[in-house]
PDB file of C-alpha atoms in Angstrom:
ATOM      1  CA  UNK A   1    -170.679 101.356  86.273  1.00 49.00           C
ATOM      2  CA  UNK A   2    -170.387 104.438  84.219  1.00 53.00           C
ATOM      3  CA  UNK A   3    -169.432 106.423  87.666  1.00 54.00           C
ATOM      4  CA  UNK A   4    -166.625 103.449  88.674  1.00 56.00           C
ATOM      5  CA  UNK A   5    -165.689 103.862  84.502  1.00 57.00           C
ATOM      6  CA  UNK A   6    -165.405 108.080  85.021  1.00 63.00           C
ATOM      7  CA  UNK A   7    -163.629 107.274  88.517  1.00 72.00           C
ATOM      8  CA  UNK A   8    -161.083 105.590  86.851  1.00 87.00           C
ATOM      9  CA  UNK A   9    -160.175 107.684  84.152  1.00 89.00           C
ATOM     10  CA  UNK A  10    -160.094 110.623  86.738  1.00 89.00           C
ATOM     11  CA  UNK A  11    -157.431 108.503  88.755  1.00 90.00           C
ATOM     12  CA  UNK A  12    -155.465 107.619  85.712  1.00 90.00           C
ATOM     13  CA  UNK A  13    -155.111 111.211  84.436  1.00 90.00           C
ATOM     14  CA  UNK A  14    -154.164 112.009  88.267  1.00 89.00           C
ATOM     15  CA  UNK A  15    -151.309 109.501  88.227  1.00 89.00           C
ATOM     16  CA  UNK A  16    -149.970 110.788  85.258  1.00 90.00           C
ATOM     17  CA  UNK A  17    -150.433 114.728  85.359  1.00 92.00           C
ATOM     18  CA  UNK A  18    -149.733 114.916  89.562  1.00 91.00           C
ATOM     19  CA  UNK A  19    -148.605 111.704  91.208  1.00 90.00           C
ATOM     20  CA  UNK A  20    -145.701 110.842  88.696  1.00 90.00           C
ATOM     21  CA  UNK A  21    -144.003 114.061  88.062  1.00 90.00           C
ATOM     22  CA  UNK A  22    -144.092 114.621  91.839  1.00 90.00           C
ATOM     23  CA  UNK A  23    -142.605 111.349  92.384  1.00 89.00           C
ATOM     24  CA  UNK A  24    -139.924 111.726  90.009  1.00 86.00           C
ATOM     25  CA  UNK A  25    -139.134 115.006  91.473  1.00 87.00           C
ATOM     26  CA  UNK A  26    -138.694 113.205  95.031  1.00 88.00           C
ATOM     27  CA  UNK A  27    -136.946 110.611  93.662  1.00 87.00           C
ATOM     28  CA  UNK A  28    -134.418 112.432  90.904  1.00 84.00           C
ATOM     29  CA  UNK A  29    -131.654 113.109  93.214  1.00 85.00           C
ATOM     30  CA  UNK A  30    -131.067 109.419  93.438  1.00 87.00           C
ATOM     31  CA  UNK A  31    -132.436 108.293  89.980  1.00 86.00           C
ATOM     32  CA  UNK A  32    -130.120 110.911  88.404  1.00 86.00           C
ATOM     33  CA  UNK A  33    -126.947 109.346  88.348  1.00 88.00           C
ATOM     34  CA  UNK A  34    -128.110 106.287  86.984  1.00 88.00           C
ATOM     35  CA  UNK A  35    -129.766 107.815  84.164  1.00 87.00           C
ATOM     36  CA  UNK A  36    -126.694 110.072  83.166  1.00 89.00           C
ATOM     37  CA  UNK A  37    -124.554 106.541  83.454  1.00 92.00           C
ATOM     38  CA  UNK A  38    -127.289 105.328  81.058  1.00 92.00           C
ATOM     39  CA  UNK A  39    -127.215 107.861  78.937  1.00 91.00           C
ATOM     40  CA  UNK A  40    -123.092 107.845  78.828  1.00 92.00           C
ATOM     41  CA  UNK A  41    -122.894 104.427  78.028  1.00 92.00           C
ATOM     42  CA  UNK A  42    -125.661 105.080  74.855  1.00 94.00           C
ATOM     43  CA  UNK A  43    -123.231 107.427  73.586  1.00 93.00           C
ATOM     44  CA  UNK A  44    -120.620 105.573  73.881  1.00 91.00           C
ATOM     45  CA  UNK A  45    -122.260 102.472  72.046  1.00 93.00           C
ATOM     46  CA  UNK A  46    -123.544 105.054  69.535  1.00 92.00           C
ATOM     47  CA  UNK A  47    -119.980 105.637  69.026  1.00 92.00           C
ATOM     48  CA  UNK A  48    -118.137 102.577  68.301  1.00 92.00           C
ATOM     49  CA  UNK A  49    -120.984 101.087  66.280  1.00 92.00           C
ATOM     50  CA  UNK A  50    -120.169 104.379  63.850  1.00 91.00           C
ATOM     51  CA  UNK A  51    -116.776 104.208  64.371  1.00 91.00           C
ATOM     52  CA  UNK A  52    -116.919 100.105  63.162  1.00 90.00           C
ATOM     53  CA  UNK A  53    -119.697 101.276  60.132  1.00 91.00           C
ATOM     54  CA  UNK A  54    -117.212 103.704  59.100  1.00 91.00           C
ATOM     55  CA  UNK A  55    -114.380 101.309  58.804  1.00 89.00           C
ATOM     56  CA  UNK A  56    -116.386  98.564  57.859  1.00 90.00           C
ATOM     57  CA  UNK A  57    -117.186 101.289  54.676  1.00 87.00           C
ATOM     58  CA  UNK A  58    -113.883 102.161  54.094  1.00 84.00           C
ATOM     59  CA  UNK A  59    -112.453  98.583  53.598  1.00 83.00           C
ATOM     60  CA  UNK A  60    -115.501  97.710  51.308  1.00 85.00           C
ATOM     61  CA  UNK A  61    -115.026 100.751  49.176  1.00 82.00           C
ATOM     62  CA  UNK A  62    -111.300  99.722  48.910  1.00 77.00           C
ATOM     63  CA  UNK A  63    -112.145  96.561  48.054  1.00 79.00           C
ATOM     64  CA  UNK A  64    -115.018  97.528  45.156  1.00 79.00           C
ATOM     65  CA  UNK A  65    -112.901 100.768  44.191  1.00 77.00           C
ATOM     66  CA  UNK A  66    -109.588  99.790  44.205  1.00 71.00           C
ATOM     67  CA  UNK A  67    -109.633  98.132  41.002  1.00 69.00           C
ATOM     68  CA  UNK A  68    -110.902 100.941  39.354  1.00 77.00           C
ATOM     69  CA  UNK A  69    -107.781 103.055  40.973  1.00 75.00           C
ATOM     70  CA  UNK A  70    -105.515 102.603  38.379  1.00 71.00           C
ATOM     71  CA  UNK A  71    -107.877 103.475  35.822  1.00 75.00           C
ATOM     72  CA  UNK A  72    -108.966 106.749  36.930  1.00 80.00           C
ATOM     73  CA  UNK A  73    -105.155 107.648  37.579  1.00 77.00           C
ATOM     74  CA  UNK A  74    -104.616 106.634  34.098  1.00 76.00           C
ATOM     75  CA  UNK A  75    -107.531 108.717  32.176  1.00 81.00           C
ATOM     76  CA  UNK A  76    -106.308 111.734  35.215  1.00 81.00           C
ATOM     77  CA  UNK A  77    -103.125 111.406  33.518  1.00 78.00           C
ATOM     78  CA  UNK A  78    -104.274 111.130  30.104  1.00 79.00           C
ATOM     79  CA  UNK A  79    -106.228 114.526  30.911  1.00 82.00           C
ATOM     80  CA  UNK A  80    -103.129 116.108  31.883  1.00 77.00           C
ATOM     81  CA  UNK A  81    -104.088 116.730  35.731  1.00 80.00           C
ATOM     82  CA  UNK A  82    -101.865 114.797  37.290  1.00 77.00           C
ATOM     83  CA  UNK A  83     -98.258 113.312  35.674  1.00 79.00           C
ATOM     84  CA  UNK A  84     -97.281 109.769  34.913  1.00 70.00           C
ATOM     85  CA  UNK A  85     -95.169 108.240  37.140  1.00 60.00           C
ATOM     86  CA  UNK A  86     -92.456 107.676  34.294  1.00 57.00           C
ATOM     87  CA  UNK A  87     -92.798 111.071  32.788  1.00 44.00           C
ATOM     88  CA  UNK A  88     -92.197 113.001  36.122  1.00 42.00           C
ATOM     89  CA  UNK A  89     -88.464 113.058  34.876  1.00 44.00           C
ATOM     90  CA  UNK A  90     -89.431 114.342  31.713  1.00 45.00           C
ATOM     91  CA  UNK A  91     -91.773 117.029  32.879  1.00 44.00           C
ATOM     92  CA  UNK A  92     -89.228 118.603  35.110  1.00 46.00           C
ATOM     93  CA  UNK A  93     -86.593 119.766  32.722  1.00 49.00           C
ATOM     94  CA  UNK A  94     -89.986 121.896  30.295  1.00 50.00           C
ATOM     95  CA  UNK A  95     -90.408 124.977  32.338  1.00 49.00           C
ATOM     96  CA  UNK A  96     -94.027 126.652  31.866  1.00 48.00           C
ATOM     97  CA  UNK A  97     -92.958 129.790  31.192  1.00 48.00           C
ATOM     98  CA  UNK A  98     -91.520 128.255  27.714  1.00 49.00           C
ATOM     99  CA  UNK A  99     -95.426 127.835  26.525  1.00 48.00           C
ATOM    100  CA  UNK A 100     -96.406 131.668  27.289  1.00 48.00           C
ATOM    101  CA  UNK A 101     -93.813 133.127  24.506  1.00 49.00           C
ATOM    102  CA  UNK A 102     -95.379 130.505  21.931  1.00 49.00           C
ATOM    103  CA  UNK A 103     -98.817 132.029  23.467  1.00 48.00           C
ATOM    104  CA  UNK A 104     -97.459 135.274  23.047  1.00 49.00           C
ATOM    105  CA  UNK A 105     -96.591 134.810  19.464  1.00 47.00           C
ATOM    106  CA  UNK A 106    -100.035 133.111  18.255  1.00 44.00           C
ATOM    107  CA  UNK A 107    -101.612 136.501  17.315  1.00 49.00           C
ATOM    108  CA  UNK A 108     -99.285 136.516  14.361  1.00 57.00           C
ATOM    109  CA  UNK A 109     -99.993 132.787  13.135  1.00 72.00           C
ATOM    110  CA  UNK A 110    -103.506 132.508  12.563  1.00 84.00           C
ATOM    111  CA  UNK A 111    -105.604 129.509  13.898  1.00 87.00           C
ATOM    112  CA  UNK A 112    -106.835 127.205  11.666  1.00 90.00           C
ATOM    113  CA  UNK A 113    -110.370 126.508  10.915  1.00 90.00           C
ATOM    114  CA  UNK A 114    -112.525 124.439  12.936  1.00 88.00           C
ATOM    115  CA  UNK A 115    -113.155 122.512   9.718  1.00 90.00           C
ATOM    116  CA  UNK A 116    -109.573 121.945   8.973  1.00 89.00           C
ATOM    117  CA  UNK A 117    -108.678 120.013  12.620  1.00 92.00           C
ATOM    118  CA  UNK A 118    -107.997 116.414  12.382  1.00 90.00           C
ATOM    119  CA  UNK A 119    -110.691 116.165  15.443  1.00 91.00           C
ATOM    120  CA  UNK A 120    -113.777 115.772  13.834  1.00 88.00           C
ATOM    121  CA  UNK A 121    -116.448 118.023  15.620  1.00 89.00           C
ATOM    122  CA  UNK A 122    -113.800 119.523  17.830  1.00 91.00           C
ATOM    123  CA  UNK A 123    -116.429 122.227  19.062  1.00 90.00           C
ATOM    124  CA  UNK A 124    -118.687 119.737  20.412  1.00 90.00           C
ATOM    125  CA  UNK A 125    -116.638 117.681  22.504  1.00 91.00           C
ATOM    126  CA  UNK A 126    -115.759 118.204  26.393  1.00 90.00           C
ATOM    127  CA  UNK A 127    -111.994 118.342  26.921  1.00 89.00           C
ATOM    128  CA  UNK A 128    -112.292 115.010  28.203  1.00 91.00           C
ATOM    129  CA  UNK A 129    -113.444 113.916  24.763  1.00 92.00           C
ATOM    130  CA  UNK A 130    -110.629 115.574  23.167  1.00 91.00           C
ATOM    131  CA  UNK A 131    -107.636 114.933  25.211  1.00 92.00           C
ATOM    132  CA  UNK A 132    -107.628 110.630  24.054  1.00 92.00           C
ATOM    133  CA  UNK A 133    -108.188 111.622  20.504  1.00 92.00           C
ATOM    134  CA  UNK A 134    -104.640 113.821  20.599  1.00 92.00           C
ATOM    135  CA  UNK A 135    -102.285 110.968  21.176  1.00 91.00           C
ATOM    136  CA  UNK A 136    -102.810 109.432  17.459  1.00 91.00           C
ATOM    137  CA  UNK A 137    -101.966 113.283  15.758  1.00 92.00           C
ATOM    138  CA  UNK A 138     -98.929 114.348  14.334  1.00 92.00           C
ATOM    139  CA  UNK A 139     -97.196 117.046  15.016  1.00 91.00           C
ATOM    140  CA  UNK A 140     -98.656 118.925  12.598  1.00 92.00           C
ATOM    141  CA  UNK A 141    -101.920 118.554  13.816  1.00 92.00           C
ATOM    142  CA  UNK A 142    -101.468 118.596  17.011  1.00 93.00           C
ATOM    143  CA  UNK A 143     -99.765 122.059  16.316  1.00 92.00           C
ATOM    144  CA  UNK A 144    -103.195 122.945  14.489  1.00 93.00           C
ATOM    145  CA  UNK A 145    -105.535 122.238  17.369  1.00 93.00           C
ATOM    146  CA  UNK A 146    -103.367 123.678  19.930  1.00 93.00           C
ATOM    147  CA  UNK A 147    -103.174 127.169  17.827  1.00 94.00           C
ATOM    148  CA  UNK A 148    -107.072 126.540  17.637  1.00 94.00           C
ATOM    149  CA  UNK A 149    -108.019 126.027  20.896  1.00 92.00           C
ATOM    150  CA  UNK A 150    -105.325 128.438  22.465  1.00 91.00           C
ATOM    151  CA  UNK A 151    -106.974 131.354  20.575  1.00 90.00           C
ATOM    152  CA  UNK A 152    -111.122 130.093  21.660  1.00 89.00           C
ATOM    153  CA  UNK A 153    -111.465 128.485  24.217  1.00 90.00           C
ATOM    154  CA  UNK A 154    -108.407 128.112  25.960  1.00 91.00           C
ATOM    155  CA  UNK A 155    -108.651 124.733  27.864  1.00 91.00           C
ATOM    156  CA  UNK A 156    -106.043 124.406  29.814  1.00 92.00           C
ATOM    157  CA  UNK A 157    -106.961 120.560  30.160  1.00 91.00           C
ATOM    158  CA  UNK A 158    -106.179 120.467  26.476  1.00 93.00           C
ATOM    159  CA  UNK A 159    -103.347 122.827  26.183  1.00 94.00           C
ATOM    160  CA  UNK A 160    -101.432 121.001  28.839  1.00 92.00           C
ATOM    161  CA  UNK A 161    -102.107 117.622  27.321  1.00 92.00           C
ATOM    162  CA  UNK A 162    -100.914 119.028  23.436  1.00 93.00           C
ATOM    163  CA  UNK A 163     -97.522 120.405  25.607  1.00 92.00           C
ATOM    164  CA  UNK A 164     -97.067 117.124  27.079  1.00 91.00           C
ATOM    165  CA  UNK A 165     -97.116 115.106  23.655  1.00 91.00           C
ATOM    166  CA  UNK A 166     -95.256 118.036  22.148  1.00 90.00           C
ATOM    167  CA  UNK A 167     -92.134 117.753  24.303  1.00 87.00           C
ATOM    168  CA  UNK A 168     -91.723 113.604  23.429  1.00 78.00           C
TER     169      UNK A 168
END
């Protein structure tokens, strides 16, 4: 038994390391095509399932996100990145270059003190935390933290916002 057992083994390893590659050399020419249509149509599958996943994505983000849309527009606006639909009008007519003479003339006026801002710890918020806080300052004080931060730091997130409330 342990010769038929060996015998085997020997004819199993033959199958698969001589008799089956030679066969499927013999036999490629005409198994060829069929496997490249195979293959084709895998692709092809592969395809439109990602094509349908993506979609299928899109619409559900749409559907969770698009709520949130009009918020994100709304603090983007509120940063000063991108304008309000019903202040486009109103941004048009204030040039830019009217901010760089003010700019220009802030070496002269000296910037307040961090301690005299009507933003409490001004130096340790983000712009993001500062821009909502401007919208309930005078004049005044927005003129304050505008002279302040235009002479540090310089955030243009903040500066735009200030010359955006200034020009109501």
């Amino acid at each position: 038994m342990a010769s038929s057992d060996h015998k085997s083994s020997r004819d199993a390893a033959l199958d698969l390391l001589v008799y089956a590659p030679l066969g499927l050399a013999l036999e490629a020419r005409t198994l060829m095509p069929d496997l490249i249509q195979r293959g084709r149509n895998q692709v092809t599958m592969a395809r439109m399932v990602g094509r349908f996943a993506v979609q299928q994505g899109q619409v559900e983000a749409t559907r969770r996100l698009g709520p949130m849309q009009g918020q994100v527009e709304s603090v983007l606006a509120d940063l000063g990145l991108v304008p309000r639909p019903e202040t486009t009008p109103q941004a048009a007519p204030r040039p830019a270059p009217e901010a760089e003479p003010a700019a220009a003339a802030e070496p002269e006026i000296e910037a307040p003190a961090v301690e005299d801002l009507a933003v409490t710890d001004y130096d340790s918020l983000a712009a993001s935390q500062v821009v909502p806080r401007l919208r309930a300052l005078s004049a005044t004080e927005l003129e304050d933290v505008r002279r302040y931060e235009a002479s540090g730091r310089g955030r243009k997130t903040i500066l735009n916002r200030i010359a955006q409330l200034q020009s109501r």
